[in-house]
Coordinates of C-alpha atoms and ligand atoms in Angstrom, one line a residue:
M39 CA 117.4 76.1 103.5
N40 CA 119.4 78.6 101.0
I41 CA 117.8 82.0 100.6
L42 CA 118.8 84.5 98.0
L43 CA 117.7 88.0 98.8
F44 CA 118.0 91.0 96.3
G45 CA 117.5 94.7 97.4
K46 CA 119.0 94.2 101.0
G47 CA 119.5 97.7 101.5
G48 CA 115.9 98.8 100.9
Q49 CA 113.2 99.4 103.7
V50 CA 112.0 95.9 103.2
G51 CA 115.2 94.5 102.1
W52 CA 116.9 95.6 105.5
E53 CA 114.2 93.9 107.6
L54 CA 114.2 91.0 105.5
Q55 CA 118.0 90.2 106.4
R56 CA 116.9 90.0 110.0
S57 CA 113.6 87.9 109.6
L58 CA 114.9 85.6 106.9
S59 CA 118.0 84.6 109.0
V60 CA 116.3 82.1 111.2
L61 CA 115.2 80.0 108.2
G62 CA 118.6 79.3 106.9
T63 CA 121.7 80.7 105.1
V64 CA 120.7 83.8 103.5
T65 CA 122.8 85.6 100.7
A66 CA 121.9 89.2 100.5
L67 CA 122.5 91.3 97.4
D68 CA 122.3 94.9 96.4
F69 CA 122.7 96.9 93.1
D70 CA 126.3 97.2 93.6
S71 CA 127.3 93.7 95.2
T72 CA 130.7 92.6 93.8
D73 CA 130.6 88.7 94.1
H74 CA 127.6 88.2 92.4
C75 CA 125.3 90.5 90.3
G76 CA 122.4 92.1 92.2
D77 CA 121.8 94.9 89.6
F78 CA 118.3 94.7 88.2
S79 CA 119.3 97.1 85.3
N80 CA 121.2 94.0 84.1
P81 CA 118.4 91.0 83.9
A82 CA 121.0 88.5 82.4
G83 CA 123.5 89.1 85.3
V84 CA 120.8 88.7 87.8
A85 CA 119.7 85.5 86.1
E86 CA 123.3 84.2 86.1
T87 CA 123.3 84.9 89.8
V88 CA 120.3 82.8 90.4
R89 CA 121.8 79.9 88.3
A90 CA 125.2 80.1 90.0
L91 CA 123.8 80.2 93.8
R92 CA 121.1 77.7 93.0
P93 CA 118.9 79.0 96.0
D94 CA 115.8 77.3 97.5
V95 CA 114.0 80.5 98.0
I96 CA 114.6 83.8 96.3
V97 CA 113.2 86.9 97.9
N98 CA 113.0 90.2 96.0
A99 CA 112.8 93.4 97.7
A100 CA 114.6 95.5 94.9
A101 CA 112.5 97.7 92.9
H102 CA 112.1 101.1 91.0
T103 CA 110.1 102.6 93.8
A104 CA 110.6 106.3 92.9
V105 CA 106.9 106.9 91.6
D106 CA 107.3 110.4 90.0
K107 CA 110.8 109.8 88.4
A108 CA 109.3 106.7 86.8
E109 CA 106.9 108.6 84.7
S110 CA 110.1 110.1 82.9
E111 CA 112.3 106.8 82.9
A112 CA 109.6 104.1 82.2
D113 CA 112.0 101.8 80.1
F114 CA 114.3 101.8 83.2
A115 CA 111.5 101.3 85.4
R116 CA 110.3 98.4 83.4
T117 CA 113.5 96.8 83.3
L118 CA 113.8 97.0 87.3
N119 CA 110.2 96.3 87.9
A120 CA 109.2 93.7 85.4
T121 CA 111.9 92.3 83.1
T122 CA 114.4 91.5 85.9
P123 CA 111.8 89.9 88.0
G124 CA 110.6 87.8 85.1
A125 CA 114.1 86.5 84.2
I126 CA 114.4 85.6 87.8
A127 CA 111.0 83.8 87.7
Q128 CA 112.3 82.0 84.7
E129 CA 115.4 80.8 86.4
A130 CA 113.3 79.8 89.7
A131 CA 111.0 77.7 87.4
K132 CA 113.9 75.6 86.1
L133 CA 115.4 75.3 89.6
G134 CA 112.3 74.6 91.1
A135 CA 113.0 77.4 93.6
W136 CA 110.3 79.6 95.4
L137 CA 110.2 83.1 94.4
V138 CA 108.9 85.7 96.7
H139 CA 108.0 89.2 95.3
Y140 CA 106.3 92.5 96.4
S141 CA 103.9 94.5 94.6
T142 CA 101.5 97.6 95.2
D143 CA 98.2 99.1 95.4
Y144 CA 99.0 101.1 92.6
V145 CA 98.2 98.3 90.3
F146 CA 94.7 99.6 90.9
D147 CA 92.8 102.6 89.6
G148 CA 91.8 103.8 93.2
S149 CA 88.1 104.1 92.4
G150 CA 85.5 103.6 95.0
S151 CA 85.9 103.1 98.6
R152 CA 85.9 99.3 99.0
P153 CA 89.0 97.5 99.9
W154 CA 90.6 95.9 96.9
V155 CA 90.6 92.1 96.7
E156 CA 93.1 90.0 94.9
T157 CA 90.6 89.1 92.1
D158 CA 89.8 92.7 91.4
A159 CA 90.8 93.9 87.8
P160 CA 94.2 95.9 87.8
A161 CA 94.1 99.3 86.2
P162 CA 97.1 101.1 87.0
L163 CA 97.1 104.8 86.5
S164 CA 101.1 105.2 86.6
V165 CA 104.3 104.0 85.0
Y166 CA 105.3 102.5 88.4
G167 CA 101.8 100.7 88.8
R168 CA 101.8 99.5 85.3
T169 CA 105.6 98.0 85.5
K170 CA 104.8 96.5 88.7
L171 CA 101.8 94.9 87.3
E172 CA 103.8 93.5 84.3
G173 CA 106.1 92.1 87.0
E174 CA 103.5 90.2 88.8
Q175 CA 102.2 88.9 85.2
L176 CA 105.8 87.7 84.4
I177 CA 106.0 85.8 87.5
A178 CA 102.7 84.1 87.4
Q179 CA 103.2 83.3 83.9
S180 CA 106.8 81.7 84.5
G181 CA 105.4 78.4 86.0
A182 CA 107.6 79.3 89.2
K183 CA 106.4 78.5 92.7
H184 CA 105.7 82.0 93.9
L185 CA 104.3 84.3 96.6
I186 CA 103.4 87.8 95.4
L187 CA 102.6 90.3 98.2
R188 CA 100.9 93.4 97.4
T189 CA 101.3 96.2 100.0
S190 CA 101.1 100.0 100.4
W191 CA 102.5 103.0 102.2
V192 CA 105.6 101.2 103.5
Y193 CA 107.7 102.9 106.1
A194 CA 110.6 102.0 108.1
A195 CA 112.6 103.4 111.0
R196 CA 115.8 103.6 109.1
G197 CA 116.1 105.9 106.3
G198 CA 113.6 108.9 105.5
N199 CA 110.0 108.4 105.9
F200 CA 106.6 110.3 105.8
A201 CA 106.5 110.7 109.6
K202 CA 109.9 112.2 109.9
T203 CA 109.0 114.6 107.0
M204 CA 106.2 115.7 109.1
L205 CA 108.1 115.7 112.5
R206 CA 110.5 118.2 110.7
L207 CA 107.9 120.3 109.0
A208 CA 106.1 120.7 112.3
Q209 CA 109.2 122.1 113.8
E210 CA 109.3 124.6 111.3
R211 CA 105.9 125.8 110.5
E212 CA 102.7 126.6 112.4
R213 CA 100.4 125.4 109.7
L214 CA 101.0 122.0 107.6
T215 CA 98.8 121.2 104.7
V216 CA 98.5 117.5 104.2
I217 CA 96.1 115.7 101.7
D218 CA 93.2 114.0 103.1
D219 CA 91.5 112.2 99.9
Q220 CA 94.1 109.2 99.5
W221 CA 93.0 106.4 101.8
G222 CA 95.2 103.3 102.9
A223 CA 97.1 101.6 105.6
P224 CA 100.6 102.6 106.5
T225 CA 102.6 99.3 106.7
G226 CA 105.8 98.7 108.4
A227 CA 108.9 97.0 106.3
D228 CA 109.3 95.0 109.8
L229 CA 105.7 93.6 109.5
L230 CA 106.2 92.8 106.0
A231 CA 109.5 90.9 106.6
D232 CA 108.1 89.0 109.7
V233 CA 104.9 87.9 107.6
T234 CA 107.3 86.8 104.7
A235 CA 109.2 84.6 106.9
H236 CA 106.2 83.2 108.3
A237 CA 104.7 82.4 104.8
I238 CA 107.9 80.9 103.8
R239 CA 107.8 78.4 106.6
H240 CA 104.0 77.7 105.7
L241 CA 104.7 77.3 102.0
Q242 CA 107.2 74.5 102.6
K243 CA 104.4 72.4 104.1
H244 CA 101.6 73.8 102.0
P245 CA 102.7 74.5 98.4
E246 CA 99.2 74.7 97.1
D247 CA 98.8 78.0 99.0
A248 CA 101.2 79.7 96.6
G249 CA 99.8 82.7 94.6
L250 CA 98.9 86.7 95.2
Y251 CA 98.1 88.0 98.6
H252 CA 97.2 91.6 100.0
L253 CA 99.3 92.6 102.9
V254 CA 99.1 95.7 105.0
A255 CA 98.4 96.8 108.5
A256 CA 94.9 96.7 110.0
G257 CA 92.7 99.9 109.8
E258 CA 92.8 102.8 107.4
T259 CA 93.4 106.2 107.2
N260 CA 94.4 109.1 105.1
W261 CA 97.9 111.0 105.0
N262 CA 96.3 114.1 106.8
E263 CA 95.2 111.8 109.8
Y264 CA 98.3 110.0 109.5
A265 CA 100.2 113.4 109.9
K266 CA 98.0 114.2 112.8
F267 CA 98.7 110.8 114.6
V268 CA 102.4 111.3 114.2
L269 CA 102.2 114.6 115.7
A270 CA 100.0 113.6 118.5
T271 CA 102.2 110.6 119.4
A272 CA 105.4 112.8 119.1
A273 CA 103.7 115.3 121.5
K274 CA 104.0 112.7 124.4
H275 CA 108.0 112.5 123.6
P276 CA 110.5 115.4 124.6
V277 CA 110.6 116.5 120.8
G278 CA 106.9 117.4 121.3
E279 CA 108.2 120.7 123.1
K280 CA 109.8 121.7 119.6
I281 CA 106.7 121.3 117.7
V282 CA 105.2 124.8 116.6
A283 CA 102.6 123.6 114.3
K284 CA 99.1 124.3 115.4
E285 CA 97.3 123.0 112.5
V286 CA 97.3 120.2 109.9
A287 CA 95.1 121.7 107.3
P288 CA 93.3 119.0 105.1
V289 CA 93.6 119.6 101.4
P290 CA 92.8 117.7 98.2
T291 CA 95.4 115.9 96.1
S292 CA 95.1 118.5 93.3
A293 CA 96.7 120.9 95.8
F294 CA 99.9 119.3 95.0
P295 CA 100.3 118.3 91.5
T296 CA 102.7 115.5 90.7
P297 CA 104.1 113.7 87.6
A298 CA 102.5 110.4 88.7
V299 CA 98.9 110.1 89.4
R300 CA 98.1 108.3 92.7
P301 CA 95.0 106.2 93.4
H302 CA 92.5 107.7 95.9
N303 CA 91.4 104.3 97.2
S304 CA 94.4 102.3 98.3
R305 CA 92.5 100.1 100.7
L306 CA 93.7 96.4 100.4
D307 CA 91.5 93.6 101.8
T308 CA 93.9 91.1 103.7
S309 CA 91.1 88.4 104.4
K310 CA 92.8 85.8 102.1
L311 CA 96.2 86.3 103.6
R312 CA 95.0 86.1 107.3
S313 CA 92.8 83.1 106.6
T314 CA 95.3 81.1 104.4
F315 CA 98.5 81.8 106.6
G316 CA 96.6 82.1 110.1
L317 CA 97.8 85.3 110.8
T318 CA 96.5 88.4 112.8
L319 CA 97.5 91.9 111.3
P320 CA 98.4 94.6 113.9
H321 CA 96.5 97.9 113.4
W322 CA 98.6 100.6 111.6
Q323 CA 98.8 103.0 114.5
A324 CA 100.6 100.3 116.5
G325 CA 103.4 99.9 114.3
V326 CA 103.6 103.7 113.4
A327 CA 103.7 104.5 117.2
R328 CA 106.6 101.7 117.8
M329 CA 108.5 103.3 114.8
L330 CA 108.2 106.6 116.3
T331 CA 109.5 105.6 119.7
E332 CA 112.3 104.0 117.8
I333 CA 113.5 107.2 116.2
L334 CA 112.4 109.8 118.9
Ligands
NAP253 N1 107.6 101.9 99.5 C1 106.4 101.6 99.4 O1 105.5 102.7 100.0 C2 105.8 100.6 98.8 C3 104.4 100.4 98.6 C4 103.6 99.4 97.7 C5 104.7 98.3 97.4 N2 106.2 98.4 97.6 C6 107.0 97.3 97.0 O2 107.7 96.8 98.2 C7 109.0 96.4 97.9 C8 110.2 97.0 98.5 O3 109.8 98.3 98.5 P1 110.7 99.4 99.7 O4 109.7 100.3 100.4 O5 111.8 98.5 100.4 O6 111.6 100.4 98.5 P2 112.9 100.9 98.7 O7 113.3 101.2 100.2 O8 113.2 101.8 97.7 O9 113.9 99.5 98.3 C9 114.2 99.2 96.9 C10 115.5 98.7 96.7 O10 115.9 98.4 95.4 C11 117.1 99.0 95.2 N3 117.4 99.4 93.7 C12 117.2 100.5 93.1 N4 117.7 100.3 91.9 C13 118.2 98.9 91.7 C14 119.0 98.4 91.0 N5 119.5 98.7 89.7 N6 119.2 96.9 91.1 C15 119.0 96.4 92.3 N7 118.6 96.9 93.3 C16 118.1 98.2 92.8 C17 117.1 100.3 96.0 O11 118.5 100.8 96.2 P3 118.7 102.3 96.4 O12 117.8 102.6 97.8 O13 120.3 102.4 96.6 O14 118.3 103.1 95.2 C18 116.6 99.9 97.4 O15 117.5 99.1 98.2 C19 109.2 96.9 96.1 O16 108.5 95.8 95.6 C20 108.0 98.0 96.0 O17 107.5 98.0 94.8 C21 106.6 99.5 98.0

């Protein structure tokens, strides 16, 4: 199987390089790759890459993920999150290739407290959410065989992440303030990559299972509880002795105004994915604890 991976340097892209390697030959590209164009600001160049490499499966982990910045560069975000994925999908349809793509809980307006299911009506609140939804729609309309995985609150051991920020602040301040009114599930890039590889294998035998799925770790939390879990776990490691924070105070989202509006309810229902692909999704705390063990 020939696999073409876009966005190899991102959180999910990095883990996909590992998880996809057992399925076949992987050509992994980033925005500055020189052999073939992997720059999503150039839809025609990326389409040409697909035509030249003729992959069996395309996995797209590239995106404009700077949610606040997207508010002031909507055209650029649209090119990266919608136009170029749409162009890839057109080429995939012509080739008969599979396209695997990632989307987000930000396609929803965050109302209520029930976990969102795939058939719920999207109503994005931000440029990021709107452009990611447009990307989903262009892929679905292209006629390409596709798998779209909506996820939330992605973290990885590599690079910066929320847990690392909390650990740093907890060594500098006695009191942290962290919002407690946005709910969701922190989801590891490693989990997303492993499920992607499993799903690709499944789809080779069951192409009828193509489509849109929600994929997040099990359980739910808010950012305040997430921070407390990070600090409690860190306390069991040597770094715990350096933590001076005594309180993680809950505050509403309104305490930290940001250019992009974020959904309060980011819970995603994963029943469809678990039953279709026969998978168990681990609790978010297991993945975060593992990531912390790796970085501490
Ligand atoms: N992060 C989250 O919390 C989250 C939540 C829900 C859904 N998702 C979705 O999950 C997928 C993977 O996200 P992630 O967390 O792995 O994000 P990420 O770490 O920001 O990775 C995105 C990748 O896209 C690359 N990129 C940026 N501009 C590009 C361009 N012009 N051409 C090609 N590549 C470009 C980035 O490169 P640079 O790093 O060099 O800019 C990065 O390698 C995305 O579809 C995202 O929308 C993420």
